[in-house]
Amino acid sequence: MSGRSRGAVGIWRARNARTPRDRAYLVYAVLMVGLVAIVPVARAVWLSATSEAGVAVFASPAAPGVAALVVAALWAGALLLGRDRGPAVLPPFLTHALATSDLPRSDPFLAPVLRAGALVIAVTTIASVLVGGSLLSHGLTDSLGVALFIAVGALVGVIATVAWLAGQAFPRTAIPVALGVLALGAVTAAVPLMQPFTPWGWVGLSYPGNGSPHVLAVLTALTAALTTAVPTLLNRLDLAGLSAQAARWESATTHAAGMDFGAAATVYQGRPHIGRRIRAIRPAGQLPLTFLIRDAIGATRTPGRLIVGVLAITSAGVLIALAFAPVTPGWLLGAAAGLLVFAGLGPLTDGIRHAASVTSDFPLYGISDERLLANHALFPLVTVAVVLLVAVILCSIIAGIGVAEPIVSSLTIGLLALIARVSNALKGSLPTALLTPIPTPMGDLSAAARITWALDAVLLAALAGTVGTLAFESPILLIGVTAALIGVGINRWRDRG
Amino acid sequence: MIEVNGVGVVSGDVTLLAPVSVTAQRGEALIVCGRNGTGKSTLLRVLAGVRKPSTGTARIGGEAVVERDRGFRRRVAAMIGLPPMAPDLTVLDHVTLVATTWLDDPGAAAPLARGVLAGLGLEALDERFPHELSSGQTQLFGLALVLARPFEVLILDEPEQRLDPEHLKSVSRVLRARRDGGATLVVATHSPVLEDELADRTLRLDAAA
């Protein structure tokens, strides 16, 4: 970084200079979060990875192929992520000041890339330590093989960072390249003979137990070649793209800091660009049908979101069916299914969110708020029911599980997740009462209360998934969660606007 | 049609609107003028039923202002800030949907929507999504959404915002037509053009404050 860039960044940072007391508190807070939240989770992950079940997964014959596929997916994901939020992001004002100067963009924007890269490399390295350590702990590999794999893990992180930046510099090209990487990754995982010919395949070849030092040399050469492209990629970034990403990131982090995760997610929500010539409003004769068609056509205008949503609901259907298999942890699969249905409903409930915002504004539509919301609920209700039914029935038949119970369970979970979506849309801003400290012998619990409020719909959806799969064993739990969901929703409906 | 008697709004120690009284008849346009902070938007919010007055009373059509009342909602349309917009609908879809919910004949909605858009000079933008509009076009689009629904009273807060002179003339022409058709307009504005072309009565809040 040149002196000019360093000077500008220094002025920017000096605006919020921390006192020694603030710094001490920050260190204390980081230590406490690490000890209370991160260490137990890390320990649980390590114990899980080194357990018999964990080692069985990592030592399976398919593991190298899966590792190759995961790495291909990581690089493809990095390319796609860079289109919306690349690693070269600074605060909006700093972006404007530095990007409109005559400095080459590789000068001021290298530092945020290095910071982001350090994080990615740390994650991929830790993942490789986890896999290698697990196998080493059971004597299934030697130290050299683990060291080799850890080095490969770090290189994977470097390449992921370059791919992330490439996605930011070439947002249009990133999509076909990412899809190509993903497709070839799947082929490599399915056909091991392909492994020597693809970079992600090299990662599979370096898997502990059969790793080769030659692979490390080849991957190092590839990484070195790619990193030389970083300045060129940085200098390709344009002002409009940099400013847009900076503004969106600041907006998203501001919303997230205020516990408004829905608004934060909306900042990165895909905008429609296709299907504009298809009339979404058709004289159907009956308003519910008009709204059903309107929401369906609206959803197809962002096909990527719609496909992801339907896939998430389909996956949930598979999990619900498997939850009724004899030896699976049904409650856990149910919770995961609840979360997936809730997530999958996101792209299908744009109409519900619009209705929620309309009901707290001046009258616009010629129908009551209740009818408006009910009409907008039709499309997600029909879609979630159809997709879940198809997935549950097919999966149950293939797995040889009885169909009746998964069907009832899936419809229940779908309905409850939709209620959670409606309730979430009506949420409004954080109640001021939650800003009040809640002193306890264990410390101030107000932050936990705020997080619970912010994530209540997600938590209730997971709970709905669990009680939905346990409906035949403990119907009282289902009744309790349903009552809680409806109660929260009605309360928010009354308080709207 | 509109009777405002001594309406004032106080929040804590701050006077948002000093007490004012004014009336407007059917087919009249009441223009509300004044410096920033004199309470123009607050008065409009009282008339739209989303702000309760601290003093005085406001009546529309002889009845108290109650936003939750369906009859009131049918009678009074308001745009104080932009209305909510759906990101997945085009401009024409939006306006047609609003009209569809008000009309008994579903087939009449699309022609009505096209007419409203044409009146505001937006007909060339009917296939755009909201995020593809400029700020001035978004303002016109907001007006189109409100104008697509029936009303007896139309309340607008600074409809001239972000508009170029040509589009301001279009808005003025459309509002004049609505007024001449029997609607009562209440328009808070800083635009001399709108005041000159619309005003049957003018309430200057500088003086009132």
XYZ file of C-alpha atoms in Angstrom, chain B:
209
model
C -66.158 17.562 2.558
C -63.204 18.375 4.833
C -63.536 20.197 8.132
C -60.500 20.886 10.278
C -61.266 22.665 13.529
C -58.391 23.753 15.729
C -56.295 20.703 14.914
C -52.882 20.808 16.560
C -50.280 18.139 17.236
C -47.803 18.155 20.097
C -45.168 15.517 20.772
C -43.708 15.907 24.253
C -42.669 19.547 24.463
C -42.445 19.948 20.705
C -45.242 21.479 18.667
C -45.416 19.614 15.381
C -48.479 21.491 14.183
C -49.861 24.665 15.711
C -53.681 24.644 15.862
C -55.239 25.280 12.453
C -58.767 25.412 11.073
C -59.709 25.042 7.437
C -62.427 23.579 5.241
C -62.586 22.298 1.678
C -65.671 21.452 -0.335
C -66.266 18.677 -2.845
C -64.396 19.400 -6.088
C -62.010 21.831 -4.441
C -58.234 21.703 -4.064
C -56.776 22.796 -0.760
C -53.114 23.673 -1.067
C -51.069 23.555 2.129
C -47.941 25.707 1.995
C -45.265 26.644 4.480
C -41.650 26.402 5.466
C -40.104 23.077 6.401
C -41.157 22.003 9.869
C -44.366 23.999 10.071
C -46.491 20.836 10.153
C -47.705 20.311 6.582
C -47.069 16.567 6.582
C -48.395 16.292 10.128
C -51.686 17.871 9.088
C -51.891 15.466 6.146
C -51.238 12.524 8.477
C -54.074 13.683 10.717
C -56.408 13.842 7.723
C -55.226 10.400 6.555
C -55.981 8.999 9.995
C -52.496 7.849 10.932
C -51.823 10.612 13.467
C -54.205 11.604 16.233
C -54.506 15.338 16.840
C -53.591 16.608 20.305
C -56.239 19.296 20.002
C -59.235 19.919 17.754
C -61.138 17.660 15.400
C -60.875 16.604 11.776
C -63.865 15.312 9.805
C -64.138 14.058 6.246
C -67.560 13.740 4.625
C -69.132 14.676 7.939
C -67.557 11.724 9.746
C -64.625 11.457 12.098
C -61.318 10.374 10.617
C -60.853 6.665 11.460
C -58.242 4.912 9.354
C -59.425 1.418 10.307
C -62.953 2.185 9.044
C -63.528 0.537 5.639
C -65.742 3.360 4.448
C -63.046 5.876 5.258
C -60.428 3.776 3.480
C -62.625 3.636 0.396
C -63.253 7.389 0.457
C -59.739 8.674 1.163
C -56.551 7.958 -0.803
C -53.229 9.271 0.407
C -49.616 9.401 -0.652
C -47.371 10.651 2.110
C -44.045 9.176 1.080
C -43.880 6.441 -1.543
C -46.327 3.519 -1.251
C -44.879 -0.004 -0.825
C -43.844 -1.550 -4.122
C -43.436 -5.237 -4.980
C -40.004 -5.943 -6.483
C -41.326 -8.769 -8.687
C -44.047 -6.802 -10.511
C -43.657 -4.476 -13.476
C -45.064 -0.967 -13.427
C -48.138 -2.025 -15.430
C -48.650 -5.131 -13.257
C -48.630 -2.974 -10.130
C -51.149 -0.435 -11.339
C -53.390 -3.123 -12.870
C -53.393 -5.126 -9.627
C -54.414 -2.103 -7.579
C -57.229 -1.344 -10.057
C -58.311 -5.015 -10.113
C -58.943 -5.010 -6.383
C -61.264 -1.995 -6.681
C -63.215 -2.795 -9.847
C -66.118 -5.219 -10.201
C -65.204 -5.807 -13.848
C -61.720 -7.402 -13.898
C -61.391 -6.712 -17.609
C -61.575 -2.978 -16.990
C -58.474 -2.896 -14.802
C -55.806 -3.050 -17.512
C -57.295 -0.235 -19.666
C -57.712 1.919 -16.554
C -54.102 1.241 -15.546
C -52.834 2.120 -19.016
C -54.867 5.334 -18.910
C -53.418 6.361 -15.557
C -49.870 5.635 -16.726
C -50.427 7.529 -19.983
C -51.743 10.532 -18.067
C -48.497 10.729 -16.138
C -46.277 10.078 -19.166
C -45.259 6.626 -17.929
C -46.687 4.518 -20.733
C -43.225 3.789 -22.151
C -42.083 2.421 -18.800
C -44.890 -0.074 -18.218
C -42.607 -3.118 -18.548
C -39.986 -1.862 -16.119
C -39.515 -3.186 -12.608
C -39.460 -0.672 -9.720
C -35.683 -0.911 -9.316
C -35.262 0.125 -12.945
C -36.925 3.523 -12.461
C -35.205 6.845 -11.783
C -36.178 8.752 -8.643
C -38.516 11.039 -10.598
C -40.095 8.087 -12.407
C -40.552 6.332 -9.061
C -42.375 9.389 -7.735
C -44.696 9.333 -10.773
C -45.161 5.589 -10.335
C -46.196 6.130 -6.716
C -48.739 8.682 -7.869
C -50.018 6.251 -10.510
C -50.636 3.600 -7.845
C -52.734 6.016 -5.814
C -54.566 7.363 -8.854
C -55.471 3.818 -9.979
C -57.879 3.467 -7.078
C -61.161 5.339 -6.639
C -61.395 8.102 -4.028
C -63.443 11.088 -2.982
C -60.548 12.769 -1.189
C -56.935 12.639 -2.342
C -54.177 13.629 0.090
C -50.709 14.205 -1.386
C -47.513 15.285 0.304
C -45.218 17.218 -2.029
C -46.095 15.344 -5.239
C -43.637 17.598 -7.089
C -40.635 15.919 -5.467
C -37.871 14.956 -7.937
C -40.009 15.895 -10.972
C -38.792 17.907 -13.941
C -40.965 20.848 -15.117
C -42.535 18.836 -17.920
C -43.668 15.993 -15.660
C -44.774 18.479 -13.034
C -47.125 19.924 -15.650
C -48.441 16.404 -16.337
C -49.116 15.854 -12.649
C -50.817 19.221 -12.367
C -53.013 18.423 -15.381
C -54.009 15.015 -13.981
C -54.817 16.450 -10.552
C -56.857 19.265 -12.091
C -58.881 16.701 -13.998
C -59.551 14.748 -10.797
C -60.569 17.917 -8.976
C -62.854 18.971 -11.824
C -64.327 15.465 -11.734
C -65.514 16.097 -8.184
C -62.654 14.872 -6.001
C -61.412 16.953 -3.110
C -57.647 17.403 -3.112
C -55.407 18.261 -0.185
C -51.889 18.884 -1.440
C -48.909 19.975 0.635
C -46.418 21.566 -1.718
C -43.504 23.920 -2.177
C -44.264 24.232 -5.890
C -45.629 27.576 -7.087
C -46.744 25.788 -10.273
C -49.019 23.397 -8.412
C -50.304 26.171 -6.191
C -51.094 28.428 -9.149
C -52.738 25.716 -11.217
C -54.658 23.844 -8.525
C -55.465 25.998 -5.538
C -59.061 26.809 -4.738
C -58.021 27.451 -1.163
C -54.569 27.892 0.320
C -53.554 27.243 3.894
C -50.231 28.888 4.772
C -48.847 27.225 7.823
C -46.079 29.795 8.287
C -48.764 32.211 9.328
C -50.622 29.568 11.320
C -47.475 28.614 13.236
